[in-house]
Short mmCIF file of C-alpha atoms in Angstrom, two decimals:
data_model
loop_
_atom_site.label_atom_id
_atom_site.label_comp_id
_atom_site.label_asym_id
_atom_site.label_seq_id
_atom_site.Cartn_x
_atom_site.Cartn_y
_atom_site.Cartn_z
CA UNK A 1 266.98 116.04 192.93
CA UNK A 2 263.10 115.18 192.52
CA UNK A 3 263.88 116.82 189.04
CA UNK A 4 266.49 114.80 187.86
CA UNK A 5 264.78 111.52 188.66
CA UNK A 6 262.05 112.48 187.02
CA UNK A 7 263.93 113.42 183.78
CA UNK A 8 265.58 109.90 184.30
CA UNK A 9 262.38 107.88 184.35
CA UNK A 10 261.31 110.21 181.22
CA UNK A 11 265.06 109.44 179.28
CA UNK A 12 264.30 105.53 180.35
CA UNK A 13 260.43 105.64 179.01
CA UNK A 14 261.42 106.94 175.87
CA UNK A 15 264.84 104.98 175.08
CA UNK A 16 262.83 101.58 175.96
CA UNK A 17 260.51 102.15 173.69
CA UNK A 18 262.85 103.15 170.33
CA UNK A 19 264.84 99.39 171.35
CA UNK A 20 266.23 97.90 168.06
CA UNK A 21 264.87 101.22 165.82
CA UNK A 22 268.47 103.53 166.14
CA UNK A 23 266.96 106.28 167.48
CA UNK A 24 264.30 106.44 164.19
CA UNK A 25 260.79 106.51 164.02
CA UNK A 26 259.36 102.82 163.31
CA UNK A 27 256.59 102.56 164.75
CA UNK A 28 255.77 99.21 166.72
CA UNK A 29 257.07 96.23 165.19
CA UNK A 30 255.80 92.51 164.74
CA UNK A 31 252.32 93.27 164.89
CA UNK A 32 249.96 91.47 162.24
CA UNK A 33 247.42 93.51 160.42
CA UNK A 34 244.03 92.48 160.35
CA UNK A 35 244.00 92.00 156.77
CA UNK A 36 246.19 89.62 156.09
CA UNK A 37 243.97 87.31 157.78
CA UNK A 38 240.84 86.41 155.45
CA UNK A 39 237.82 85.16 157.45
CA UNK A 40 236.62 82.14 156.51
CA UNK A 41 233.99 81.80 154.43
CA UNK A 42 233.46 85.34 153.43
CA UNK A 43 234.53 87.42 150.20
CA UNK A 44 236.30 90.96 150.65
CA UNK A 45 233.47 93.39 149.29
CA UNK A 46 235.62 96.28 147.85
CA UNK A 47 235.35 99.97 148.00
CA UNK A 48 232.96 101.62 145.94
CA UNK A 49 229.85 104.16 145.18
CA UNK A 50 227.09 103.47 143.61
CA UNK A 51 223.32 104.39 143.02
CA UNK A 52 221.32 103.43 145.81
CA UNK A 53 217.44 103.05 145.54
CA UNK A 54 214.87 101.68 143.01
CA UNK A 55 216.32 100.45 139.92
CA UNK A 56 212.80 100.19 138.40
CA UNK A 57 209.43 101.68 138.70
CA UNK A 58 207.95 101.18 142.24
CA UNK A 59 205.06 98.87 141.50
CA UNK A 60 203.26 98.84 144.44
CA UNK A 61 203.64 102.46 145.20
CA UNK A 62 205.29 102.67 148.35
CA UNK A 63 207.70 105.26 148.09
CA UNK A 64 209.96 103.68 150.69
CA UNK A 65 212.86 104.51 148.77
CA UNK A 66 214.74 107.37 146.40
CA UNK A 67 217.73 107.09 144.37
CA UNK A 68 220.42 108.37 145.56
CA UNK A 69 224.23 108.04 145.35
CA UNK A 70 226.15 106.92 148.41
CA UNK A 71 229.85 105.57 149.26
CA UNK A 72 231.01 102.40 150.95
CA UNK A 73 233.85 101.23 152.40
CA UNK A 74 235.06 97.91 152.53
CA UNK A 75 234.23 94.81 154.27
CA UNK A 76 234.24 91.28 154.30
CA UNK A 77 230.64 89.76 154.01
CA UNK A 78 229.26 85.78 154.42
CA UNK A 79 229.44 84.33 150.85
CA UNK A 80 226.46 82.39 152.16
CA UNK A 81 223.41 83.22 154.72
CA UNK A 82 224.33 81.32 158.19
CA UNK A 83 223.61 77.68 157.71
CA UNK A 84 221.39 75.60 160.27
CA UNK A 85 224.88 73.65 161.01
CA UNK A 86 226.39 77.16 161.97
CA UNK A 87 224.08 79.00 163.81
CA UNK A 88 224.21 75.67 165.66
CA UNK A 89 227.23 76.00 166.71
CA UNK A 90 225.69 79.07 168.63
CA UNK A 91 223.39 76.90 170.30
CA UNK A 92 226.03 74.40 171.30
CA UNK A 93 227.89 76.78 172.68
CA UNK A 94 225.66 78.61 174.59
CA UNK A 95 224.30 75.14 175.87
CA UNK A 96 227.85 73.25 176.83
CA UNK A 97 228.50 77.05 178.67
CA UNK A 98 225.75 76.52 181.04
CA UNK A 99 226.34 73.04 181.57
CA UNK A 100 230.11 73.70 182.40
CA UNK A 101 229.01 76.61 185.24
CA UNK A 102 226.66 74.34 187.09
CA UNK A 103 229.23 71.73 186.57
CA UNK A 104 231.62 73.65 187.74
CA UNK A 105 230.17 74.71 190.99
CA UNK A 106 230.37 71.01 192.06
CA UNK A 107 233.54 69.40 190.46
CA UNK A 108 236.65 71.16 190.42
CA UNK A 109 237.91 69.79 186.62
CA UNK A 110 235.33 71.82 184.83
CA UNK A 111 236.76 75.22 186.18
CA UNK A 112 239.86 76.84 186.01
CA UNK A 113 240.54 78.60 189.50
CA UNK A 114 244.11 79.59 189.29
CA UNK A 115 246.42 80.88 186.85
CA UNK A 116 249.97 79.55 185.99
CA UNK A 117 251.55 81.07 189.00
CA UNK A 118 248.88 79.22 191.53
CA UNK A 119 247.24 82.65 192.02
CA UNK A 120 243.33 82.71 192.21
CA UNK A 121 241.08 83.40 189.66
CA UNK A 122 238.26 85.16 190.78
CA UNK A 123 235.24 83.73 188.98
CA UNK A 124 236.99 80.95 187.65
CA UNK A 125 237.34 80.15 183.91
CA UNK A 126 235.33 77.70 182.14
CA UNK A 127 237.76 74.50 181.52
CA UNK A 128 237.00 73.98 177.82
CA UNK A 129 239.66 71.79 177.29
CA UNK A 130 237.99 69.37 180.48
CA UNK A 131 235.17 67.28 178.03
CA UNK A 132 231.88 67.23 179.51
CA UNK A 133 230.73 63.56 180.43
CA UNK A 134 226.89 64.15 179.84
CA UNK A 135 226.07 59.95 180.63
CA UNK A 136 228.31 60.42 183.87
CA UNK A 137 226.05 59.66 186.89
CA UNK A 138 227.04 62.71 188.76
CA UNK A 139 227.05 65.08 185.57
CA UNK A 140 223.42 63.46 185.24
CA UNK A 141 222.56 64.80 188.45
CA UNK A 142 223.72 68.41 188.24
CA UNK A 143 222.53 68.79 184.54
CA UNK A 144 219.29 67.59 185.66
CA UNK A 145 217.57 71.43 185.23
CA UNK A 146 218.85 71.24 181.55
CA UNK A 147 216.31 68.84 181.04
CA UNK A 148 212.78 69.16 180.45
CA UNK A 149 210.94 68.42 183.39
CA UNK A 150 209.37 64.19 183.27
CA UNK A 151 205.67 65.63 182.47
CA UNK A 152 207.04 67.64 179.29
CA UNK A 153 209.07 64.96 177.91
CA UNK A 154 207.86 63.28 174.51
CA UNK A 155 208.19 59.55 173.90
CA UNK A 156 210.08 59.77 177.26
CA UNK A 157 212.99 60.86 175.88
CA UNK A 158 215.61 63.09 177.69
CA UNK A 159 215.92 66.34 175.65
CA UNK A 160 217.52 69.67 176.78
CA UNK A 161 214.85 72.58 177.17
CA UNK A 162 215.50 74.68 174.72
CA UNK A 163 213.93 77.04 176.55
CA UNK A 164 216.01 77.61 179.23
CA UNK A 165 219.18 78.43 176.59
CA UNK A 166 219.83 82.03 177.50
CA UNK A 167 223.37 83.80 176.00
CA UNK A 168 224.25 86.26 178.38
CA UNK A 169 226.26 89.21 176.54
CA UNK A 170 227.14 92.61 176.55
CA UNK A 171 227.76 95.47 173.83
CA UNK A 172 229.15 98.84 173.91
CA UNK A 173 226.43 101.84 173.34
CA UNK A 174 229.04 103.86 171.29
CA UNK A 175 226.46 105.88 170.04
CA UNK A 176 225.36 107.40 173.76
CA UNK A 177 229.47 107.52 174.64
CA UNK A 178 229.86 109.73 171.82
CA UNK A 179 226.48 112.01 172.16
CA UNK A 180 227.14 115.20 173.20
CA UNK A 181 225.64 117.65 174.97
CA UNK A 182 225.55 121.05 176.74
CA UNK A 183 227.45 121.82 179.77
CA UNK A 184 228.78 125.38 181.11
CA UNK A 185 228.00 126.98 177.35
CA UNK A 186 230.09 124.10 175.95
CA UNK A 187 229.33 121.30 173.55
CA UNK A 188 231.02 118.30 175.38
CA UNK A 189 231.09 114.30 175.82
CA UNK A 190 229.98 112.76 178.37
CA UNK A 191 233.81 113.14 180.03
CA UNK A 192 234.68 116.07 181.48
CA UNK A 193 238.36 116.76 181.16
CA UNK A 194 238.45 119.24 183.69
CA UNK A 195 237.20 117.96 186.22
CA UNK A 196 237.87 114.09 185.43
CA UNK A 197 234.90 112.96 186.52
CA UNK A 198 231.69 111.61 183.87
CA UNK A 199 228.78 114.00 183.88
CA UNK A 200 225.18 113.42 182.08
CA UNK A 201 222.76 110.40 181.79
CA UNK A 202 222.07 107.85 179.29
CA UNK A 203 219.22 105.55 178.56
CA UNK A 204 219.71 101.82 179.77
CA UNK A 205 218.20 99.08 177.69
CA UNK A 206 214.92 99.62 180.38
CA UNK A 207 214.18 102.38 178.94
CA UNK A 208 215.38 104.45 182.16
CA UNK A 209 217.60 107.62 182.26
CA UNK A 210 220.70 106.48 184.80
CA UNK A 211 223.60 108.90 185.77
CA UNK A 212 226.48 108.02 183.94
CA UNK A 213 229.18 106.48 186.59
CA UNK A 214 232.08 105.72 184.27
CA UNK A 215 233.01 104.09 181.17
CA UNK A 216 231.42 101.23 182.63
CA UNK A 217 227.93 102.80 182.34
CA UNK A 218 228.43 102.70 178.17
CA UNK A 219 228.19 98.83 178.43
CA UNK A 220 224.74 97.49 177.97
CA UNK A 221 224.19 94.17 179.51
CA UNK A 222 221.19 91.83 177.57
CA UNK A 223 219.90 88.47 177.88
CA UNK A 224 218.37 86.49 174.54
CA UNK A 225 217.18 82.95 173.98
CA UNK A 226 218.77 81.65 171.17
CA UNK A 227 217.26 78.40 169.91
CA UNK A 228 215.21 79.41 166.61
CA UNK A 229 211.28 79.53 167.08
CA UNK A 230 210.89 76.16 164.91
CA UNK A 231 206.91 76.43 164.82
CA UNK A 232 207.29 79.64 162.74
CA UNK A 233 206.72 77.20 160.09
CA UNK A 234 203.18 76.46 160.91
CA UNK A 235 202.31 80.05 162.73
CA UNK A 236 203.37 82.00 159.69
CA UNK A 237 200.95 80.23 157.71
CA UNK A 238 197.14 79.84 158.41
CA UNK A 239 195.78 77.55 156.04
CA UNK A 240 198.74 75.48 154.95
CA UNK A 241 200.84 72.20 156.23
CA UNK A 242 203.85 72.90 157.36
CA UNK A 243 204.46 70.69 160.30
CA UNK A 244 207.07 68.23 158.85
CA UNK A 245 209.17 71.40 158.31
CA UNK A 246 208.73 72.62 162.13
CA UNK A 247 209.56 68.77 163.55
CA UNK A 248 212.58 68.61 161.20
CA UNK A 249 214.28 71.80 160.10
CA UNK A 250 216.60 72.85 162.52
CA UNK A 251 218.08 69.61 163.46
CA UNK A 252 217.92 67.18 161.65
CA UNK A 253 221.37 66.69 159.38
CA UNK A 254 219.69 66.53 156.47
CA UNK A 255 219.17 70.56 156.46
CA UNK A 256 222.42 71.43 157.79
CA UNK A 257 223.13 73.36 154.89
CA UNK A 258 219.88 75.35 154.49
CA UNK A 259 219.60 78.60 156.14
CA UNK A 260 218.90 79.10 159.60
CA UNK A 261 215.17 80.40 159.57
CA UNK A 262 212.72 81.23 162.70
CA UNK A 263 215.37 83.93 164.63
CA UNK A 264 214.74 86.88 165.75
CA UNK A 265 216.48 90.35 164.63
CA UNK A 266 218.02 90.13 168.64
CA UNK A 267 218.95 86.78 168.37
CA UNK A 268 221.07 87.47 164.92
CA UNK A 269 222.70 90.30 166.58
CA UNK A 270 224.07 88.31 169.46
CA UNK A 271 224.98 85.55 167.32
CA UNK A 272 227.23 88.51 165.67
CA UNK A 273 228.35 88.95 169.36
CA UNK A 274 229.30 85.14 169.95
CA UNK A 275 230.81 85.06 166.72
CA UNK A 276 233.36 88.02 167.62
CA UNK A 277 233.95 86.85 171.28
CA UNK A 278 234.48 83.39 169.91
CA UNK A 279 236.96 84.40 167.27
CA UNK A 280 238.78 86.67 169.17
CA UNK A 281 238.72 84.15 172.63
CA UNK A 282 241.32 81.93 170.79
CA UNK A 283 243.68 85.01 169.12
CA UNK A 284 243.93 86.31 172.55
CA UNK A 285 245.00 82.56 173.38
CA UNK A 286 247.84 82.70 170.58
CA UNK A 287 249.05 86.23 171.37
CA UNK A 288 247.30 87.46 168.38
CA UNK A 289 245.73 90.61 167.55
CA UNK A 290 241.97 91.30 167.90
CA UNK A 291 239.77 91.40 164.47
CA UNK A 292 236.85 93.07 163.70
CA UNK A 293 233.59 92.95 164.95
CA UNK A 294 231.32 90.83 163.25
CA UNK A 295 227.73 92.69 162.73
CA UNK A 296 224.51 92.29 160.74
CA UNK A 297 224.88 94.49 157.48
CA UNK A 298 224.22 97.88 157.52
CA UNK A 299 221.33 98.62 154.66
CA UNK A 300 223.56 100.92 152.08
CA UNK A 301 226.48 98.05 152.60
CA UNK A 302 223.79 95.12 151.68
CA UNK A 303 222.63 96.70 148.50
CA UNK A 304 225.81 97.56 147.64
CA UNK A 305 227.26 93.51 147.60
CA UNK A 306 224.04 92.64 146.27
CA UNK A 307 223.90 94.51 143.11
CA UNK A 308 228.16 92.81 142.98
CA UNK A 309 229.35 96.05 140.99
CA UNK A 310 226.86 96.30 138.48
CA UNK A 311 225.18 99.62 139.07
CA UNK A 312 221.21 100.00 138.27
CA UNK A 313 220.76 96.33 137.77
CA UNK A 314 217.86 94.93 138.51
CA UNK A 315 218.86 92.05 139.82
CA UNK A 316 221.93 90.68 142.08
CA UNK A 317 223.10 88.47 138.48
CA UNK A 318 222.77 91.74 136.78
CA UNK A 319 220.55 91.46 134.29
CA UNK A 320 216.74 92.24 134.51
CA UNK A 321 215.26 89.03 133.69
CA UNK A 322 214.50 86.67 136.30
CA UNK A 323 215.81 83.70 133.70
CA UNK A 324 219.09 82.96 132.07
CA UNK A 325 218.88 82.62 128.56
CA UNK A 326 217.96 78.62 128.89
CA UNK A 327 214.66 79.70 130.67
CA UNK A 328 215.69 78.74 134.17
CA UNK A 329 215.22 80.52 136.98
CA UNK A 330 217.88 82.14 138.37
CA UNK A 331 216.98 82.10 142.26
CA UNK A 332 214.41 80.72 144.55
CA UNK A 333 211.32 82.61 144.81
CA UNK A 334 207.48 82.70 143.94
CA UNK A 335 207.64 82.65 140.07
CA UNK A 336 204.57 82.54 137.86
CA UNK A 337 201.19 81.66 139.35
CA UNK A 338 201.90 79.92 142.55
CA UNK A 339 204.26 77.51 140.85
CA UNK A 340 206.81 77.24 143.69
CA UNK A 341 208.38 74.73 142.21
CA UNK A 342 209.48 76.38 139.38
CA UNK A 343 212.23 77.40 139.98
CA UNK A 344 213.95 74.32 142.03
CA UNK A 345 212.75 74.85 145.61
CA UNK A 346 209.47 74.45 147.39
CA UNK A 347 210.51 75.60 150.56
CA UNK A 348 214.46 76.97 151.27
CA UNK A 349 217.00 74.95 149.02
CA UNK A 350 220.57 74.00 150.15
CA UNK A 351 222.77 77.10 150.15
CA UNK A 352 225.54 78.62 146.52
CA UNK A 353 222.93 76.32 144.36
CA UNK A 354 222.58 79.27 142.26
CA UNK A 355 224.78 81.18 140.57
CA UNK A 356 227.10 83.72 142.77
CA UNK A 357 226.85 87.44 142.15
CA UNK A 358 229.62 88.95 140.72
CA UNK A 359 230.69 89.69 143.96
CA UNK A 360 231.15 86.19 145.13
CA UNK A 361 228.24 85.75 147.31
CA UNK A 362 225.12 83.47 146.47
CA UNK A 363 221.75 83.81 147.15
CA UNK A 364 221.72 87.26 147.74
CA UNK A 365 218.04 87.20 146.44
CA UNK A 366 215.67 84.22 146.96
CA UNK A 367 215.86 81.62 149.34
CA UNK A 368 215.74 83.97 152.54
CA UNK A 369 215.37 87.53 152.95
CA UNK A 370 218.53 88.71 155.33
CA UNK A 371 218.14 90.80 158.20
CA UNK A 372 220.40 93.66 158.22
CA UNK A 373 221.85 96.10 161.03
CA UNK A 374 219.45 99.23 160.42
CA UNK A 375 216.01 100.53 162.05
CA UNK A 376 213.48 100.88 158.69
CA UNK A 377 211.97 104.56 158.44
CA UNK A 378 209.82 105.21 154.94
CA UNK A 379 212.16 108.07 154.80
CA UNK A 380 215.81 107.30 155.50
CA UNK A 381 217.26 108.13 152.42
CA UNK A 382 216.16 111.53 152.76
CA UNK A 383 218.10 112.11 155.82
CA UNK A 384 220.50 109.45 156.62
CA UNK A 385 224.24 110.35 155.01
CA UNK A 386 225.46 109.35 151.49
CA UNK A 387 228.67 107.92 153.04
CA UNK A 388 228.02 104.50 154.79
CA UNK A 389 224.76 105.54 155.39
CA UNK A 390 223.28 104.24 158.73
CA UNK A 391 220.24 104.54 160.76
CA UNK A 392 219.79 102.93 163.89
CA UNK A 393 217.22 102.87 166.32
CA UNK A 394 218.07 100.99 169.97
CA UNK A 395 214.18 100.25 170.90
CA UNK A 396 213.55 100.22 174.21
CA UNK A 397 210.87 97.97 175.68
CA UNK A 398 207.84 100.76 175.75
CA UNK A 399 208.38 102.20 172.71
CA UNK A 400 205.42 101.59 170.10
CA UNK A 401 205.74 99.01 167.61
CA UNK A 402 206.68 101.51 164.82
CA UNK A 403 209.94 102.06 166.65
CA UNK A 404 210.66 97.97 166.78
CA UNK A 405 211.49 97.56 162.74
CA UNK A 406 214.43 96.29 161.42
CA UNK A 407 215.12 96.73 157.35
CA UNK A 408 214.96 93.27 155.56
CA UNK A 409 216.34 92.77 152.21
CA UNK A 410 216.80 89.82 149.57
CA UNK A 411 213.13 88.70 149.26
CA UNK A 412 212.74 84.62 150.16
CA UNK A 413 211.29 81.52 148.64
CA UNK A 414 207.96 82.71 148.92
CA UNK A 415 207.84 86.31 147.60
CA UNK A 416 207.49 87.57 143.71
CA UNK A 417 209.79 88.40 142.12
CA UNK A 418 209.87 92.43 143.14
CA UNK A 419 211.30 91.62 146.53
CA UNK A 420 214.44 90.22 144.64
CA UNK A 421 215.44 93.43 143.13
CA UNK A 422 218.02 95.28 144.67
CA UNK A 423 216.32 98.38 145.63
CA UNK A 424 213.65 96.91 147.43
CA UNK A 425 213.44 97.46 150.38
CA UNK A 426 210.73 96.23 153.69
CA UNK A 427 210.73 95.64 157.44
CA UNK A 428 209.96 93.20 159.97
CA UNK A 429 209.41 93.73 163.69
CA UNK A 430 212.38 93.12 165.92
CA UNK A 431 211.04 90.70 167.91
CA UNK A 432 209.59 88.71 165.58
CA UNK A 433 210.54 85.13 164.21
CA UNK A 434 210.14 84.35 160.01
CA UNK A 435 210.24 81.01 158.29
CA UNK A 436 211.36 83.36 155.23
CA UNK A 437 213.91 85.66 157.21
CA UNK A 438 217.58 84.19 157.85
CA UNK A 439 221.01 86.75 157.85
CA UNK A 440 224.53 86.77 156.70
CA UNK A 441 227.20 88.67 158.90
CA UNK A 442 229.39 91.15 157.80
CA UNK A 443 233.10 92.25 158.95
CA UNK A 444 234.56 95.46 158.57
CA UNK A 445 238.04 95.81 156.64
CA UNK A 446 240.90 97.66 158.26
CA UNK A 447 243.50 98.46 156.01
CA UNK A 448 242.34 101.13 153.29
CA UNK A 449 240.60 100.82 149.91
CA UNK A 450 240.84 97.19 150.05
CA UNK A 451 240.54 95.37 146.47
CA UNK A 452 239.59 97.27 143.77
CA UNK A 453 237.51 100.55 144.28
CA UNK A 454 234.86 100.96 141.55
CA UNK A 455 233.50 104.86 141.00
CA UNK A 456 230.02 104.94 138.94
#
């Protein structure tokens, strides 16, 4: 009897789920693939291979780099590095969040504590849709720790510490889920199937080996100030005036199409985070499928958009002249002796003022160098693979400084014109904060070659 009802619920399982197919094999119906939906503002880079590494003599002899020939897949990239007026929208975000939690706490309207069939939610949701009243006496109140304190304030004038904007995210350590490693003579993950239990330790972001508890124990939990360090302007440089640029930069309207400068390798990466979460809050809200992952650029994927399917060029507009044939200057850099101006721009210029790559994307040298998603190592491309080559280093908070660099690309509006070219390669530290370093994000694409597939 206990037989037959199970071969019933088994008869039921599998006729449900062939509804409306005739018995065939379908597949699931009515789902959306991911790539009929074209982010916004970014160009579909398509598959290719192509010669990565120096496309001219290394001048100053660093030997950071070999050619060598490596594949990509596709992916949708940033036609433009993140703008002041986006990567403010990170700040805004993470601001209004902590405003709506202490708000919250106090005044029922700014939280959602039950769903649609009056059963509890348990924390509550943040009520997005419930406007915050920032001039409201009581919202004064509450918000007060927002606020720098009355001794700190300039000019008397109510400002939010910056400060004290923390995004609170998580990530998934895919790399430690899928280490293996020896158990009973066997090479296994971290799951054991026989037993059904997780066996093994991992690294958490302290630096500390933990035993694994459960899938759980793969999610990495990290905390990261995200307003931009806006006296970068005036620290990166000794002996020059810069200070109109750190009052004004950031915020003021008049730049919100510039770059973002002054952030931090960390704080790109969990702008990539926001970006995804955000993007993928509101599908979820219209029943839609998930996207992507936004992400900084992985190196071999940067130099590969850069160089916009003109293999061994010099330069990102593919020739190997830094002018077009009317003698102007094709990006914004350091040309000639000091002339800054030369070419446009005395500090960052307004974002697509030059000429796109063939590609689509602007600026892909000059203006800022661009942060990208890989750990720099003088000899990567000895070791790392030639398809979608990566190397990444998670650095933990004791490791030396050596461990702590990040590969940046692109060159910026103060560097000659060798950190332009598209095999040149250099590092900053993690943790550090550039008036010359911005980023662009990048999305992988799901559905195949994707565009046309060049071979070199």
């Amino acid at each position: 009897m206990k037989k037959l009802a199970y071969l019933s619920a088994v008869i039921l399982i599998v006729t449900g789920c062939s509804s409306g197919s005739n018995g065939e094999l379908v597949g699931v119906q009515d789902r959306t693939p991911s790539y009929s939906n074209p982010p916004y503002g970014m160009v579909l880079i398509p598959t290719g291979s192509y010669r990565m590494g120096p496309s001219d003599q290394d001048v100053p002899w660093a030997t950071t780099a070999q050619s060598k020939t490596v594949s990509v897949p596709s992916f949708w990239m940033d036609e433009t590095e993140i703008t002041n007026n986006e990567y403010r929208q990170f700040v805004y975000w993470v601001r209004d969040s902590m405003a709506y939690r202490l708000l919250g706490e106090q005044i029922d309207a700014y939280f959602i504590s039950e769903d649609q069939y009056g059963e509890p939610i348990d924390p509550p949701f943040i009520n997005w849709e419930e406007e915050i009243d920032w001039a409201g006496e009581e919202e004064k109140t509450i918000l007060e720790d927002l606020y720098y304190p009355e001794h700190e304030r300039f000019y008397r004038r109510r400002d939010i510490d910056t400060r004290k904007l923390i995004f609170d995210y998580f990530w998934i350590d895919y790399k430690q889920a899928a280490q293996k490693y020896t158990f009973e003579n066997e090479n296994r993950r971290h799951y054991n199937y026989k037993t059904g239990q997780y066996d093994g330790e991992i690294y958490n972001l302290e630096g500390k080996r933990i035993p694994i508890k459960d899938r759980s124990s793969f999610i990495m939990h990290d905390k990261v100030a995200v307003y931009p360090d806006t006296l970068c302007w005036i620290s990166d440089f000794s002996y020059s005036y810069n200070e109109p640029m750190s009052n004004m930069y950031f915020w003021h309207p008049s730049f919100d199409n510039y770059p973002v400068v002054g952030v931090t390798w960390k704080q790109a990466t969990a702008f990539c985070i926001w970006r995804t979460n955000f993007l993928n809050s509101y599908l979820q809200s219209q029943g839609q499928a998930f996207e992507q992952d936004f992400r900084l650029p992985l190196e071999g994927e940067w130099e590969y958009a850069a160089r916009g399917g003109n293999d061994l060029a010099l330069y990102p507009w593919g020739g190997p002249y830094t002018r077009n044939d009317k003698g102007c200057f094709l990006a914004n850099f350091k040309p000639l002796r000091g002339n800054y101006i030369g070419d446009g721009g005395l500090y960052t210029v307004e974002v697509a003022i030059y000429e796109a790559n063939d590609f689509g994307l602007y600026d892909m040298a000059g203006n800022v160098a661009e942060w990208t998603a890989n750990a720099f190592d003088e000899s990567e491309y000895t070791f790392s693979h030639d398809l979608s080559p990566d190397y990444k280093h998670n650095a933990l908070p004791d490791d030396l400084p050596v461990m702590k660099r990040k590969v940046v690309r692109g060159g910026s509006w103060k560097d000659i014109a060798y950190y332009m070219q598209n095999g040149t390669r250099t590092y900053e530290y993690q943790d550090s904060a550039k008036s010359y370093i911005g980023f662009r994000c990048v999305r992988s694409y799901m559905g195949g070659v994707g565009a046309t597939s060049k071979v070199y």
